[in-house]
Coordinates of C-alpha atoms and ligand atoms in Angstrom, one line a residue:
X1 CA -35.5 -10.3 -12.7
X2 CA -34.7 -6.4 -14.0
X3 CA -33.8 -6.0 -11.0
X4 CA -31.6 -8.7 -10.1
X5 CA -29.8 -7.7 -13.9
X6 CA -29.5 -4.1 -12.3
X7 CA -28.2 -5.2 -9.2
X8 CA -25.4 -7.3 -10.9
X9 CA -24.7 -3.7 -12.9
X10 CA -24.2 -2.0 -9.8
X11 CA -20.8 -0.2 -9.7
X12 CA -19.3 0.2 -6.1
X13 CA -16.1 2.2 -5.5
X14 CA -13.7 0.8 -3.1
X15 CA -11.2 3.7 -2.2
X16 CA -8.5 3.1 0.4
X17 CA -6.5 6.5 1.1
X18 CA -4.0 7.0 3.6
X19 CA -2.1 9.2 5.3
X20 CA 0.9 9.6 8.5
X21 CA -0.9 12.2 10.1
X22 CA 1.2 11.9 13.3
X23 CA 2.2 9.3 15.8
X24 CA 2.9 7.5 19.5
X25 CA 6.0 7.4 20.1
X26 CA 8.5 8.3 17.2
X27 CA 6.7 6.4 13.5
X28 CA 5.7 3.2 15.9
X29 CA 1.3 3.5 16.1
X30 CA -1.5 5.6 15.2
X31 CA -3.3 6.3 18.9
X32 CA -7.0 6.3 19.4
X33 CA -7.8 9.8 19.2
X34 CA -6.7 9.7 16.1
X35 CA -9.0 6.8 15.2
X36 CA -11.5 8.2 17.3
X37 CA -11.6 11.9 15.2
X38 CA -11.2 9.6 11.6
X39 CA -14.3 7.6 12.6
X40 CA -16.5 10.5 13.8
X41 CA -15.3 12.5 10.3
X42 CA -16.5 9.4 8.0
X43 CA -19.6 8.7 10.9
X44 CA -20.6 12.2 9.4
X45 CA -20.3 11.3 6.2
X46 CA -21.8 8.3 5.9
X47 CA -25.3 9.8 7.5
X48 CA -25.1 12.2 4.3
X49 CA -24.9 9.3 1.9
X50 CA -21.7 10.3 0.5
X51 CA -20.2 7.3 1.3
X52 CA -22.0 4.0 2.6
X53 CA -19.6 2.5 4.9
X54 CA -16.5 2.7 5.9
X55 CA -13.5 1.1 8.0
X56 CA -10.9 3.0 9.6
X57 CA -7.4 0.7 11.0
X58 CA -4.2 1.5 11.0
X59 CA -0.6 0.6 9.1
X60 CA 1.7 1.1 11.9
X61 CA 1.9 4.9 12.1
X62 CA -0.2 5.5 9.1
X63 CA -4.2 6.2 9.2
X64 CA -5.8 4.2 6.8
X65 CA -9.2 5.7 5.5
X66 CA -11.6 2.4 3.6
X67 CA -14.7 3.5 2.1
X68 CA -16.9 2.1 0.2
X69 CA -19.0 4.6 -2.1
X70 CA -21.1 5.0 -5.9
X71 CA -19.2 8.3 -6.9
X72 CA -16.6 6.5 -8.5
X73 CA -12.8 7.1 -8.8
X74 CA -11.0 10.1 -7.8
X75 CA -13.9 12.0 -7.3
X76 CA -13.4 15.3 -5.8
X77 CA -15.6 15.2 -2.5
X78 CA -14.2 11.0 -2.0
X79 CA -10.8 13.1 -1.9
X80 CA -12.0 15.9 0.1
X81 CA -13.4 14.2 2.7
X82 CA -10.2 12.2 3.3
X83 CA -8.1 15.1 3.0
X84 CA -10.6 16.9 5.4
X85 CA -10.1 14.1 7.7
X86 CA -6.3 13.9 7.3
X87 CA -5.9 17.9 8.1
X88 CA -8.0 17.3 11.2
X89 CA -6.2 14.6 12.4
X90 CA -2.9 16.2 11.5
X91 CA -4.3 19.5 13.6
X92 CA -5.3 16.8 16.5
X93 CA -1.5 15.2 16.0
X94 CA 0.1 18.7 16.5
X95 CA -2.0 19.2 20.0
X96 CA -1.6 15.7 21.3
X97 CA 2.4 16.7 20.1
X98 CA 2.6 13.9 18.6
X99 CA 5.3 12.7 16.2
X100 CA 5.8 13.7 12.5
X101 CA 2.3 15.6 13.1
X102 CA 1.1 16.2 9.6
X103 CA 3.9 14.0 8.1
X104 CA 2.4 13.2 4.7
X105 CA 0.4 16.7 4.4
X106 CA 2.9 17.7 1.4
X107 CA 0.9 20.6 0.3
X108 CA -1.9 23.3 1.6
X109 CA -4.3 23.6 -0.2
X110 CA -6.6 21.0 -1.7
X111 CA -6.6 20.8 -5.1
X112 CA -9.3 18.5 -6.2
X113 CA -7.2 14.9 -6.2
X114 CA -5.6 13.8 -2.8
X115 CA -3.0 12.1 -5.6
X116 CA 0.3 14.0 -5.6
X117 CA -0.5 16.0 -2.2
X118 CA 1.6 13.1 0.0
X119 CA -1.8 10.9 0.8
X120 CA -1.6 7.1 -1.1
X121 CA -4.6 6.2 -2.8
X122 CA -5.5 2.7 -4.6
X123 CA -9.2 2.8 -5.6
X124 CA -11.3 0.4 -7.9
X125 CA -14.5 0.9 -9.4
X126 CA -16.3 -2.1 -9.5
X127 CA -19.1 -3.8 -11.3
X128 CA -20.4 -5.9 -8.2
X129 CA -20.8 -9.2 -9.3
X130 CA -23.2 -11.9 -7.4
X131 CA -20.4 -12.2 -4.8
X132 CA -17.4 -10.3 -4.4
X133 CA -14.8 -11.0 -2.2
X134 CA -12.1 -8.2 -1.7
X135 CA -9.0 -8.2 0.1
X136 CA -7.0 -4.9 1.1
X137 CA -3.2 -4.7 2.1
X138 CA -1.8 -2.0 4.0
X139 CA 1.8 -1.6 4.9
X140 CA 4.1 0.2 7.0
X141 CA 7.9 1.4 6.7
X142 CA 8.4 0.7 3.3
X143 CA 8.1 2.2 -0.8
X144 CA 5.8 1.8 -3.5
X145 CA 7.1 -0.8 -5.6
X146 CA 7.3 -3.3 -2.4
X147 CA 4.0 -4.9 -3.8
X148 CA 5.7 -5.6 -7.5
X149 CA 6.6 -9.3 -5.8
X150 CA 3.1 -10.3 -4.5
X151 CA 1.2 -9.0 -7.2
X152 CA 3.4 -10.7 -9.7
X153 CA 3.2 -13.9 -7.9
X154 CA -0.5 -13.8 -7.4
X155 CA -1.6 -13.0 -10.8
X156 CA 1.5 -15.0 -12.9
X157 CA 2.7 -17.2 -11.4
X158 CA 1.0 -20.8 -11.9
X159 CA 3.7 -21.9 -9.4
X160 CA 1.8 -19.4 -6.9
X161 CA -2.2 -19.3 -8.2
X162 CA -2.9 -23.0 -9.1
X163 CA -5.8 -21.2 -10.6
X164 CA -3.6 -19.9 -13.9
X165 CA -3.2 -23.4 -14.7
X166 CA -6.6 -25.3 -13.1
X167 CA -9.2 -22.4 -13.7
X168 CA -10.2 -22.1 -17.6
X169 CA -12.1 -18.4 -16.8
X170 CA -8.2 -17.1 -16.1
X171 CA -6.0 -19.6 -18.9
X172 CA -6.7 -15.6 -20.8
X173 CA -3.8 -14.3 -18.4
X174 CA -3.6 -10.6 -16.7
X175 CA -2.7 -7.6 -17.3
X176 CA -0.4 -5.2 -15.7
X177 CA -0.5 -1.4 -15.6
X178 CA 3.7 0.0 -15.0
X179 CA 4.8 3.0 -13.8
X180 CA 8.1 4.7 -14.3
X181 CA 7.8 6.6 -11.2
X182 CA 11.0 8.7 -11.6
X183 CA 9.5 9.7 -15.4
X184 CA 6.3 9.2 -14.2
X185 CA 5.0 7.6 -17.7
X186 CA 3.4 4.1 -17.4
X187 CA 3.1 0.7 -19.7
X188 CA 1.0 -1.9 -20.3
X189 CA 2.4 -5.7 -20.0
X190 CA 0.1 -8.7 -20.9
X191 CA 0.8 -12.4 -19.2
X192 CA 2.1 -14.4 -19.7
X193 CA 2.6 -13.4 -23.2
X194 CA 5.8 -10.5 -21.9
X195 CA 6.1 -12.3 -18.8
X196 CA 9.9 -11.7 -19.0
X197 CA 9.6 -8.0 -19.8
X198 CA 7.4 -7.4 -17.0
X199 CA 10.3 -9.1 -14.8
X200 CA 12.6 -6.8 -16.5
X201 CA 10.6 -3.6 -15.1
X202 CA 9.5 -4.4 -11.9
X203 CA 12.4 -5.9 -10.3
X204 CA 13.4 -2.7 -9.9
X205 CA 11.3 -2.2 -7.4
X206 CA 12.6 1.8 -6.6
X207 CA 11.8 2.8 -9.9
X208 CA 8.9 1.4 -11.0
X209 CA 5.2 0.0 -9.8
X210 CA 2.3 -1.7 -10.7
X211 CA -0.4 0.4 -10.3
X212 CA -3.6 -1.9 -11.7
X213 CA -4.2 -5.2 -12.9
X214 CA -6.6 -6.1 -15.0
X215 CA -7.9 -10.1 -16.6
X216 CA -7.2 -10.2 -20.2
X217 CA -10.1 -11.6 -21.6
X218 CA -12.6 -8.8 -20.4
X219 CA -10.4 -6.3 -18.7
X220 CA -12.2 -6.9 -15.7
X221 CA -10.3 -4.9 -12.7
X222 CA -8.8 -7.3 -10.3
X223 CA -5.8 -5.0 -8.1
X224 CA -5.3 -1.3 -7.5
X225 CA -2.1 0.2 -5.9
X226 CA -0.7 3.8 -4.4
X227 CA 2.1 4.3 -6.7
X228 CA 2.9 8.0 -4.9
X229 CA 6.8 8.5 -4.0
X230 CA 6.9 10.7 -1.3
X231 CA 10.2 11.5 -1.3
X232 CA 9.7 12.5 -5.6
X233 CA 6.6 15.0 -4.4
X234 CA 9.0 16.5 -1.6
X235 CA 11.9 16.9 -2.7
X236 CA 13.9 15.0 0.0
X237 CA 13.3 12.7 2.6
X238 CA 9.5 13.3 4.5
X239 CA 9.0 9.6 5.5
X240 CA 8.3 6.0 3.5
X241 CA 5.7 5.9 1.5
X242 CA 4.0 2.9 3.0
X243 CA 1.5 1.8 0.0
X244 CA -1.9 0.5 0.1
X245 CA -3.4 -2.0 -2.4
X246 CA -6.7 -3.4 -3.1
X247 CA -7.3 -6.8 -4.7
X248 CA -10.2 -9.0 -5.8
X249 CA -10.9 -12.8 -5.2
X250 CA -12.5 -15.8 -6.9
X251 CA -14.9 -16.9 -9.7
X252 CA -12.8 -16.5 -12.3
X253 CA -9.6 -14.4 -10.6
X254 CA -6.7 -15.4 -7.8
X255 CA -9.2 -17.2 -5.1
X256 CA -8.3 -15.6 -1.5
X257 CA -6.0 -18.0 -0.1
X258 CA -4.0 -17.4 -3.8
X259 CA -3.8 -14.1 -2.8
X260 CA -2.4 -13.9 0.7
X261 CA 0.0 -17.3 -0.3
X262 CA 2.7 -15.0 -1.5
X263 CA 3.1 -13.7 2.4
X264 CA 3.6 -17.4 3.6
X265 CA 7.5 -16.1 3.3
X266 CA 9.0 -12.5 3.6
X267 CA 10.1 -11.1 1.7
X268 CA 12.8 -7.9 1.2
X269 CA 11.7 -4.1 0.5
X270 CA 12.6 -0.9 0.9
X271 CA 12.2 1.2 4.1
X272 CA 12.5 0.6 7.6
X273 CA 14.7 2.8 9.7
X274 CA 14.8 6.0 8.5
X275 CA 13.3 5.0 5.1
X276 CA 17.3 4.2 4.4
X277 CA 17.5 0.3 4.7
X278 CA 16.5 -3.1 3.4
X279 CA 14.4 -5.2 5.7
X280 CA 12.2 -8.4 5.4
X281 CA 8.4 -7.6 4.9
X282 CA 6.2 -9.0 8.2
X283 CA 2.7 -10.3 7.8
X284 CA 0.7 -9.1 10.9
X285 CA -2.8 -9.3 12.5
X286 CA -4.2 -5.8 13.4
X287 CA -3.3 -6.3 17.0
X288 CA 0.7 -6.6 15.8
X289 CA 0.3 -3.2 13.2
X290 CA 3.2 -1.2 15.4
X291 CA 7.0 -0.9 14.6
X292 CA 9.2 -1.5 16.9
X293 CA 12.6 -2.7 16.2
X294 CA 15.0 -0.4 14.1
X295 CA 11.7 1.5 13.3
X296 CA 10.1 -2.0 11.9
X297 CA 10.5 -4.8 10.4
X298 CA 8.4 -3.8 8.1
X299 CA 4.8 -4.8 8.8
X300 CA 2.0 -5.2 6.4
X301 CA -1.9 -6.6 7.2
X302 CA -4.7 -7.5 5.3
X303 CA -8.3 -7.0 5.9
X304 CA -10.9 -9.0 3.9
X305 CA -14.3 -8.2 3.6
X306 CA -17.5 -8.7 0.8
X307 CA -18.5 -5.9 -1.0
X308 CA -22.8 -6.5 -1.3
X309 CA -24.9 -3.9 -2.7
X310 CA -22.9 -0.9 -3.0
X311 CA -21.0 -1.5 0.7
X312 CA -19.1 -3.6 2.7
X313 CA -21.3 -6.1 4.1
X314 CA -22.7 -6.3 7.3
X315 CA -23.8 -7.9 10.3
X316 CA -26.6 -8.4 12.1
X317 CA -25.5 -5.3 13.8
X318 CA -25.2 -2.9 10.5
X319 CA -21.4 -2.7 11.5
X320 CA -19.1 -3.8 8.5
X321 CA -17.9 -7.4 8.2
X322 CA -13.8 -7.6 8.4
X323 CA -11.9 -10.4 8.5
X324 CA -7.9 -9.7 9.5
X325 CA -6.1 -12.2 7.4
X326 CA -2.8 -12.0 8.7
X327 CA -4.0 -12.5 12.2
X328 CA -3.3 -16.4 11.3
X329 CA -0.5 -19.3 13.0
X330 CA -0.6 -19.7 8.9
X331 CA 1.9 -16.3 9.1
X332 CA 4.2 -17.6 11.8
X333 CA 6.5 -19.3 9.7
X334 CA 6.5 -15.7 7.7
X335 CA 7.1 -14.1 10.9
X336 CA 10.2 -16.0 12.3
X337 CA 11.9 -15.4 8.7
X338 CA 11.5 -12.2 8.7
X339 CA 13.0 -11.6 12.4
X340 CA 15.9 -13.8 11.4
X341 CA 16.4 -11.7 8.5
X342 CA 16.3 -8.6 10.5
X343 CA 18.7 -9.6 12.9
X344 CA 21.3 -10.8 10.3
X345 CA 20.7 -7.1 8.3
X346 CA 21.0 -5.4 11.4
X347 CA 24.0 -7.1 12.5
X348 CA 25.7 -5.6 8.8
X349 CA 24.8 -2.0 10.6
X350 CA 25.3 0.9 7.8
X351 CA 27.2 -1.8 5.3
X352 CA 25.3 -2.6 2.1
X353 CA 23.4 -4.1 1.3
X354 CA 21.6 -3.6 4.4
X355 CA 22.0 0.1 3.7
X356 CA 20.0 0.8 0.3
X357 CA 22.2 2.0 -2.7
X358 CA 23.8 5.8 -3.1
X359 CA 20.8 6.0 -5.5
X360 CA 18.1 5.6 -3.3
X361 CA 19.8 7.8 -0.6
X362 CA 19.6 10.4 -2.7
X363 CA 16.9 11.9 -1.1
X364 CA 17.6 11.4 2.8
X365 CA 20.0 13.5 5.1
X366 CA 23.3 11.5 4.7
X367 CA 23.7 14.0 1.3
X368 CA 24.1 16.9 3.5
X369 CA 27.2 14.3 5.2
X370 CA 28.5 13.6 2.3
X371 CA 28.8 17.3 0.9
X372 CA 30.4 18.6 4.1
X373 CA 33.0 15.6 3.4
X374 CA 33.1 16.2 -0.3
X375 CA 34.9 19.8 0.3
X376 CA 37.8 17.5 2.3
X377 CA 38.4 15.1 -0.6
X378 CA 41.8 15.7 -2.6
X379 CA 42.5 14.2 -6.0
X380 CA 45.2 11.0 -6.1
X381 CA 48.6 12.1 -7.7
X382 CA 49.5 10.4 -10.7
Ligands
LIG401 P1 14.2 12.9 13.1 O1 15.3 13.9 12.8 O2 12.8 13.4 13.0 O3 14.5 12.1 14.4 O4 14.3 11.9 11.8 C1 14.5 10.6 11.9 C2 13.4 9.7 11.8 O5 12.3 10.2 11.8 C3 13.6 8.3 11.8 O6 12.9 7.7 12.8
LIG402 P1 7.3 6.4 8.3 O1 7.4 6.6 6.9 O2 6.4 5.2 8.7 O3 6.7 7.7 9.0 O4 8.7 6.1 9.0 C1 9.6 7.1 8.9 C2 10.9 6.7 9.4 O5 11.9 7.4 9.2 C3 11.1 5.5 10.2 O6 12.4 5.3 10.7
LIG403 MG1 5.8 8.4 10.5
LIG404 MG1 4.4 4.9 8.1

């Protein structure tokens, strides 16, 4: 019995940290050394119990890093180990001459916290309960802030989660952690109490994010996302930064199929060519995690797995249990809107709105066009 109270104590860290070390052919796939040096680095790891497992896929051109750990959040060898993997991978990249080796590797030296060096990170420490479904998004050619949408549909919405209205464990509501990314302070929303102001913020999606969600009535943690804007670290324009974001499912939260029901449609976000353009979100199996068209559309998967006993469980053959949830005909219909969508936005070329505002150009190369321009401008007479 003591231990059976211990084991539902247990608190497991799921960290998902990513990284564009390099890629095949222009931003379009991470290729298999890559995978192959990423899996080796957290092999290694595992065997010294720093972590306990471990997946490693791909977001299109980005290396997604999953592991599943007890040294909590943001804990400096977690972060190490990624970055450690990242800088190898990026070193690999640069041989292979690769494209955008070392992309994402915003600064040299490691300072402790991967957060603020160009990696994303969404991470959740957990207290396992008896069963704990988990599902982890991963997307490509788009911003932080993209996820705003799903995350409010899925946690209040009763027109999305049936479980807001039918489930008395989550009548309480949620609530949402918001950050102002450009003045990087954040605020605390409850729903559906400030339902409206939450709209308010996050529909400005280039501005502000939700980083974690959490149920009112206990402030259990239920969703984690990377909230890093690349192009805020840098300066300028280094690349999308293509956001990760962890959720959990059931008994008394969003069930699974709650959670992936938002991507039954696409949806618009920011990204795709040259990080410069609006384009509908894709839901994709693993096997379809590649941009193609104008650099896109933009692709997102899902990967859902149980977290048991401090990992991700496994199978009869010790190797981690994954299920890809957007590998589904349930998608298809998601999938034909969002290449409709693409070819009508691409049909509009450079015209807005299928260009993103002056605002968010800000920080890509068409400033240095507009300068050499500016100098040829004359004022109107009167
Ligand atoms: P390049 O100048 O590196 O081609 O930048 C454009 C880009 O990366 C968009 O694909
Ligand atoms: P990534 O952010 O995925 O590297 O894409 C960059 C880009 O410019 C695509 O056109
Ligand atoms: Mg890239
Ligand atoms: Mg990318």
């Amino acid at each position: 019995m003591l231990n059976g109270v211990l084991d539902l104590a247990r608190k497991t860290t799921v960290s998902l940290i990513k990284c564009d070390v390099g890629s095949l052919a222009g931003h379009h796939v991470v290729p298999q050394p890559l995978f192959n040096l990423a899996e080796k680095s957290l092999q290694e790891a595992a065997k010294k119990g720093l972590i306990n497992n471990f997946i490693v896929f791909n977001a299109g051109d980005d290396l997604e890093l999953l592991m599943v750990h007890e040294k909590g959040e943001q804990n400096h060898d977690i972060h190490k180990l990624a970055w450690d993997t990242f800088k190898a991978a990026a070193n690999r990249a640069a041989e292979l001459k690769l494209y955008g080796a070392g992309q994402d590797i915003l600064k040299n030296a490691f300072s402790g916290n991967v957060r603020g060096m160009g990696p994303g990170v969404a991470e959740m420490e957990i207290e396992e309960r008896r069963s704990d479904p988990v599902v982890v998004f991963a997307a490509d050619k788009t911003s932080a802030g993209s996820f705003n949408y799903p995350l409010f549909r899925i946690f209040a919405d009763p027109m999305n989660t049936a479980g807001l209205v039918i489930d008395p464990a989550m009548l309480c509501g949620f609530k949402f952690e918001v950050i102002d990314t450009l003045e990087n302070k954040s605020i605390v929303l409850k729903c559906p109490e400030e339902i409206y102001e939450l709209l308010a913020l996050i529909g400005t999606v280039g501005r502000y994010a939700i980083s974690r969600i959490w149920r009112a009535s206990d402030d259990m943690i239920c969703a984690a996302s990377s909230v890093s804007k690349l192009s805020l670290i840098a300066g300028k324009y280094v690349g999308k930064d293509d956001p990760v974001m962890i959720t959990r499912a059931q008994h008394g939260l969003p069930a699974v199929g709650e959670i992936l029901a938002p991507f039954m449609h696409s949806y618009f976000v920011q990204g795709w060519m040259r990080g410069s353009h609006w384009g509908p979100l894709m839901p994709v199996g693993l096997c379809d995690s590649k941009c193609t068209a104008f650099d896109g559309p933009p692709r997102i998967v899902a990967l859902g797995f149980q977290v048991a006993d401090g990992k991700i469980s496994c199978g009869d053959d010790g190797e981690p249990m994954i299920a890809d949830m957007f590998d589904d005909p349930a998608f298809s219909i998601a999938r034909s809107e969002a290449m409709e969508n693409a070819v009508m936005l691409r049909r509009m070329g450079e015209f807005e709105p299928a260009r993103l505002s002056s605002e968010e150009m800000e920080y890509t190369t068409i400033q240095t066009v507009l300068e050499k321009l500016g100098k040829r401008f004359k004022p109107l007479e009167k």
